XYZ file of N, CA and C in Angstrom:
339
model
N 0.825 -1.272 0.012
C -0.032 0.285 0.002
C 0.920 1.423 -0.537
N 2.250 1.072 0.524
C 2.833 2.644 0.961
C 3.267 2.467 -0.711
N 3.841 1.644 -1.402
C 4.072 2.030 -3.107
C 3.327 2.440 -3.861
N 1.976 2.351 -3.345
C 0.851 2.850 -4.146
C 0.078 4.454 -3.715
N 0.769 4.965 -2.917
C 0.370 6.311 -2.059
C 1.742 7.089 -2.679
N 3.165 6.426 -2.961
C 4.131 7.213 -3.466
C 3.707 7.537 -4.942
N 3.397 6.420 -5.791
C 3.118 5.913 -7.160
C 2.230 7.274 -7.451
N 0.836 7.121 -6.539
C -0.135 8.305 -6.734
C 0.052 9.842 -6.931
N 1.295 10.230 -6.027
C 1.224 11.373 -5.595
C 2.592 12.007 -6.386
N 3.198 10.555 -7.100
C 4.360 11.118 -8.159
C 3.124 11.740 -9.553
N 2.251 11.060 -9.224
C 1.258 11.311 -10.379
C 0.727 12.561 -10.125
N 0.476 12.415 -9.132
C -0.505 14.249 -8.878
C 0.624 15.174 -8.803
N 1.794 14.967 -8.707
C 2.466 16.345 -8.629
C 3.035 16.557 -10.267
N 2.929 15.637 -11.238
C 3.473 15.947 -12.306
C 2.183 16.414 -12.940
N 1.042 16.609 -12.539
C -0.453 16.941 -13.439
C -0.259 18.413 -13.496
N 0.307 19.059 -12.227
C 0.292 20.734 -12.172
C 1.439 20.897 -12.961
N 2.637 20.192 -13.277
C 3.956 20.646 -14.022
C 3.476 20.973 -15.120
N 2.211 19.847 -16.448
C 1.970 19.955 -17.182
C 1.037 20.625 -17.440
N 0.320 21.211 -16.489
C -0.335 21.952 -16.852
C 0.599 23.760 -16.619
N 1.137 23.257 -15.760
C 1.564 25.150 -15.960
C 2.504 25.081 -17.528
N 3.122 24.488 -17.924
C 3.900 23.927 -19.075
C 2.568 24.224 -20.439
N 1.474 23.691 -20.146
C 0.637 24.034 -21.011
C 0.317 25.742 -21.224
N -0.166 26.105 -19.652
C -0.294 27.683 -19.856
C 0.884 28.702 -20.132
N 2.152 27.971 -19.897
C 3.016 28.940 -20.563
C 3.420 28.719 -21.932
N 2.441 27.683 -22.751
C 2.528 27.830 -24.043
C 1.943 28.669 -24.536
N 0.409 28.453 -23.742
C -1.375 29.373 -24.634
C -0.302 30.860 -24.696
N 0.019 30.877 -22.799
C 0.575 32.400 -22.958
C 1.516 32.760 -23.610
N 2.763 32.280 -24.111
C 3.617 32.740 -24.955
C 2.857 32.843 -26.678
N 1.994 31.906 -26.801
C 1.210 31.953 -28.151
C 0.434 33.166 -28.203
N -0.336 33.432 -26.965
C -1.039 34.619 -27.609
C -0.479 36.355 -27.398
N 0.758 35.904 -26.442
C 2.009 37.033 -26.784
C 2.643 37.950 -27.900
N 2.853 36.233 -28.598
C 3.435 35.994 -30.134
C 1.819 36.965 -30.609
N 1.477 36.537 -30.841
C 0.065 37.373 -31.440
C -0.429 38.107 -31.206
N -0.468 38.901 -30.110
C -0.562 40.461 -29.880
C 0.059 41.266 -29.789
N 1.516 40.861 -29.799
C 2.524 41.703 -29.866
C 3.416 42.281 -31.659
N 2.720 41.258 -31.849
C 2.684 41.316 -33.792
C 1.373 42.270 -33.839
N 0.780 42.285 -33.463
C -1.115 43.050 -34.038
C -0.722 44.252 -33.351
N -0.176 44.471 -32.545
C -0.177 45.818 -31.814
C 0.766 46.280 -32.801
N 2.093 45.303 -33.424
C 2.789 46.240 -33.870
C 2.229 46.530 -35.234
N 1.844 45.847 -36.008
C 0.846 46.099 -37.214
C -0.727 47.427 -36.938
N -0.810 47.263 -36.143
C -1.444 47.965 -35.342
C -1.380 49.788 -35.994
N -0.309 49.462 -35.113
C 0.907 51.063 -34.818
C 1.240 51.394 -36.107
N 1.957 50.456 -37.026
C 2.272 51.188 -38.422
C 1.287 51.617 -38.862
N 0.070 51.053 -38.731
C -0.864 50.997 -39.614
C -1.478 52.501 -39.520
N -1.589 52.463 -38.450
C -1.772 53.860 -37.719
C -0.870 54.891 -38.334
N -0.126 54.727 -37.968
C 1.229 56.163 -38.531
C 1.164 56.353 -40.011
N 0.713 54.845 -40.325
C 1.204 55.026 -42.401
C -0.185 55.850 -42.370
N -1.125 55.856 -41.804
C -2.159 55.806 -42.325
C -2.428 58.028 -41.815
N -1.530 57.894 -41.048
C -1.847 59.755 -40.337
C -1.494 60.431 -40.816
N 0.033 60.143 -41.552
C 1.148 60.892 -41.521
C 1.469 60.617 -43.177
N 1.716 59.374 -43.281
C 2.964 59.151 -45.124
C 1.377 59.065 -46.055
N 0.960 58.688 -45.731
C -0.610 58.261 -46.825
C -1.190 59.851 -47.059
N -1.586 60.233 -48.251
C -2.138 61.345 -48.263
C -3.967 61.296 -47.931
N -4.555 62.383 -47.703
C -6.034 61.719 -47.321
C -6.212 62.997 -46.601
N -5.785 63.577 -46.159
C -6.057 64.043 -45.240
C -5.297 65.629 -44.490
N -5.869 66.208 -45.462
C -5.258 68.093 -45.901
C -5.723 68.799 -44.966
N -5.170 69.913 -44.695
C -6.091 70.713 -43.902
C -6.614 71.565 -44.521
N -8.393 71.169 -44.187
C -9.463 71.834 -44.169
C -10.002 73.265 -43.849
N -8.927 73.978 -43.045
C -8.848 74.973 -43.176
C -8.213 75.560 -41.963
N -7.864 76.956 -41.569
C -6.456 77.828 -41.130
C -5.802 78.075 -41.901
N -4.401 78.141 -41.435
C -3.651 79.105 -42.384
C -2.985 78.080 -43.639
N -2.880 76.742 -43.097
C -2.333 75.399 -43.559
C -3.339 75.140 -45.313
N -4.699 75.449 -44.835
C -5.197 75.219 -46.115
C -5.403 76.113 -47.118
N -4.861 77.773 -46.925
C -4.353 79.002 -47.466
C -2.946 78.428 -48.738
N -2.598 77.915 -47.775
C -1.103 77.269 -49.027
C -1.235 76.163 -49.517
N -2.268 75.419 -49.688
C -2.378 74.187 -50.528
C -3.360 74.596 -51.469
N -3.853 73.930 -52.858
C -4.740 73.569 -53.650
C -5.507 73.338 -53.182
N -6.347 73.302 -52.507
C -7.553 73.049 -52.243
C -8.615 73.552 -51.693
N -10.226 72.989 -51.621
C -11.466 73.880 -50.983
C -11.187 74.300 -49.637
N -11.003 75.332 -49.311
C -11.030 75.552 -47.520
C -12.427 75.265 -47.713
N -12.761 74.922 -46.069
C -13.919 75.099 -45.112
C -14.061 76.559 -43.920
N -14.872 77.332 -44.809
C -15.384 78.649 -44.124
C -15.354 78.875 -42.356
N -15.280 79.539 -41.838
C -16.173 79.315 -40.366
C -16.988 78.935 -39.976
N -18.107 78.862 -39.915
C -19.478 78.409 -39.461
C -18.772 76.570 -39.540
N -18.148 75.772 -39.957
C -17.634 74.547 -40.589
C -18.745 73.686 -40.763
N -19.371 74.042 -41.267
C -21.170 73.635 -41.928
C -20.210 72.347 -42.716
N -19.322 72.210 -43.566
C -18.866 71.687 -44.474
C -18.346 70.862 -44.097
N -17.796 70.381 -42.858
C -16.801 69.628 -42.056
C -17.029 68.002 -42.164
N -18.445 67.822 -42.182
C -19.093 66.332 -41.988
C -18.420 65.307 -43.610
N -18.058 66.310 -44.324
C -18.367 65.540 -45.696
C -16.643 64.694 -45.818
N -15.631 65.861 -44.762
C -14.549 64.575 -44.554
C -14.330 63.839 -44.017
N -15.238 64.271 -42.472
C -15.045 62.702 -41.590
C -13.944 61.396 -42.216
N -14.957 61.086 -42.625
C -14.241 59.501 -42.465
C -13.526 58.586 -43.506
N -13.093 60.020 -44.121
C -11.070 59.731 -44.497
C -10.179 60.530 -43.825
N -11.364 61.666 -43.319
C -9.484 62.233 -42.293
C -9.788 61.207 -40.761
N -10.237 61.070 -40.592
C -9.776 60.013 -39.150
C -9.942 58.637 -39.236
N -9.617 57.827 -40.234
C -9.334 56.513 -40.863
C -8.707 55.992 -39.797
N -7.564 56.692 -39.577
C -6.511 56.492 -39.297
C -6.330 55.374 -37.699
N -7.640 56.676 -37.045
C -8.341 56.351 -35.740
C -8.561 54.498 -35.542
N -8.876 53.861 -36.476
C -9.410 52.840 -35.977
C -8.285 51.608 -35.548
N -7.273 52.150 -36.723
C -6.187 50.916 -36.205
C -5.145 51.621 -34.709
N -5.664 52.980 -34.412
C -4.582 53.214 -32.722
C -5.709 53.210 -32.353
N -7.076 53.260 -32.465
C -8.179 52.676 -30.920
C -8.071 50.797 -30.738
N -6.997 50.224 -31.711
C -7.142 48.578 -31.585
C -5.966 49.062 -30.726
N -4.478 49.902 -30.795
C -3.979 49.732 -29.888
C -3.951 49.653 -28.251
N -4.989 49.908 -27.587
C -5.077 49.587 -26.385
C -5.676 48.500 -25.748
N -6.615 47.597 -26.275
C -6.710 46.470 -26.054
C -5.968 45.334 -26.686
N -5.122 45.432 -27.548
C -3.960 44.932 -27.565
C -2.794 45.087 -26.686
N -2.381 45.962 -26.851
C -1.510 45.907 -25.216
C -1.879 45.654 -24.139
N -2.832 45.771 -23.561
C -3.831 44.932 -22.282
C -3.788 43.303 -22.964
N -3.894 43.066 -24.015
C -3.728 41.390 -24.142
C -1.759 40.978 -23.988
N -1.210 42.072 -24.837
C 0.090 41.567 -24.423
C 0.475 41.296 -22.977
N 0.123 42.282 -21.981
C 0.939 42.691 -20.986
C 0.412 41.873 -20.040
N -0.913 41.266 -20.394
C -1.816 40.313 -19.640
C -0.674 38.515 -19.844
N -0.562 38.579 -20.669
C -0.214 36.945 -21.370
C 1.257 37.196 -21.268
N 2.288 38.629 -21.374
C 3.684 38.234 -20.779
C 3.183 38.309 -18.637
N 3.026 38.717 -18.216
C 2.275 38.588 -16.686
C 1.825 36.954 -16.750
N 1.372 36.419 -17.551
C 0.820 34.678 -17.236
C 2.024 33.738 -17.184
N 3.074 34.327 -18.746
C 4.048 33.705 -18.974
C 5.189 33.260 -17.786
N 4.922 34.739 -16.895
C 6.508 35.055 -16.486
C 5.887 34.519 -15.214
N 4.391 34.471 -14.717
C 4.352 33.805 -13.178
C 4.318 32.116 -13.880
N 4.431 32.099 -14.893
C 4.265 30.309 -15.021
C 6.040 29.822 -14.943
N 6.480 31.089 -14.770
C 7.937 30.388 -14.527
C 8.173 29.678 -13.171
């Protein structure tokens, strides 16, 4: 009987180690994809906001320097330009949740050690 107890305690001690290793692998996989998607979302937002043209100033002194139609003081026509001017905000809004997932995955990965 004593031999039975030691073998069952050995099996019980193996289960958490396997479970911890599985948690660590899941955390590593989630962290990899969260990090990759965070980098892609940041690069996309930056490119859409700065490099890709499509959001020139529609009012103010900078508008007068360009050869485009400027919006006057009551700004009644500003809604016509909203979808294209702020498209970069969609990937920028994804940065917060993606970064939170990345931090949680790193915490779980480090806690599994």
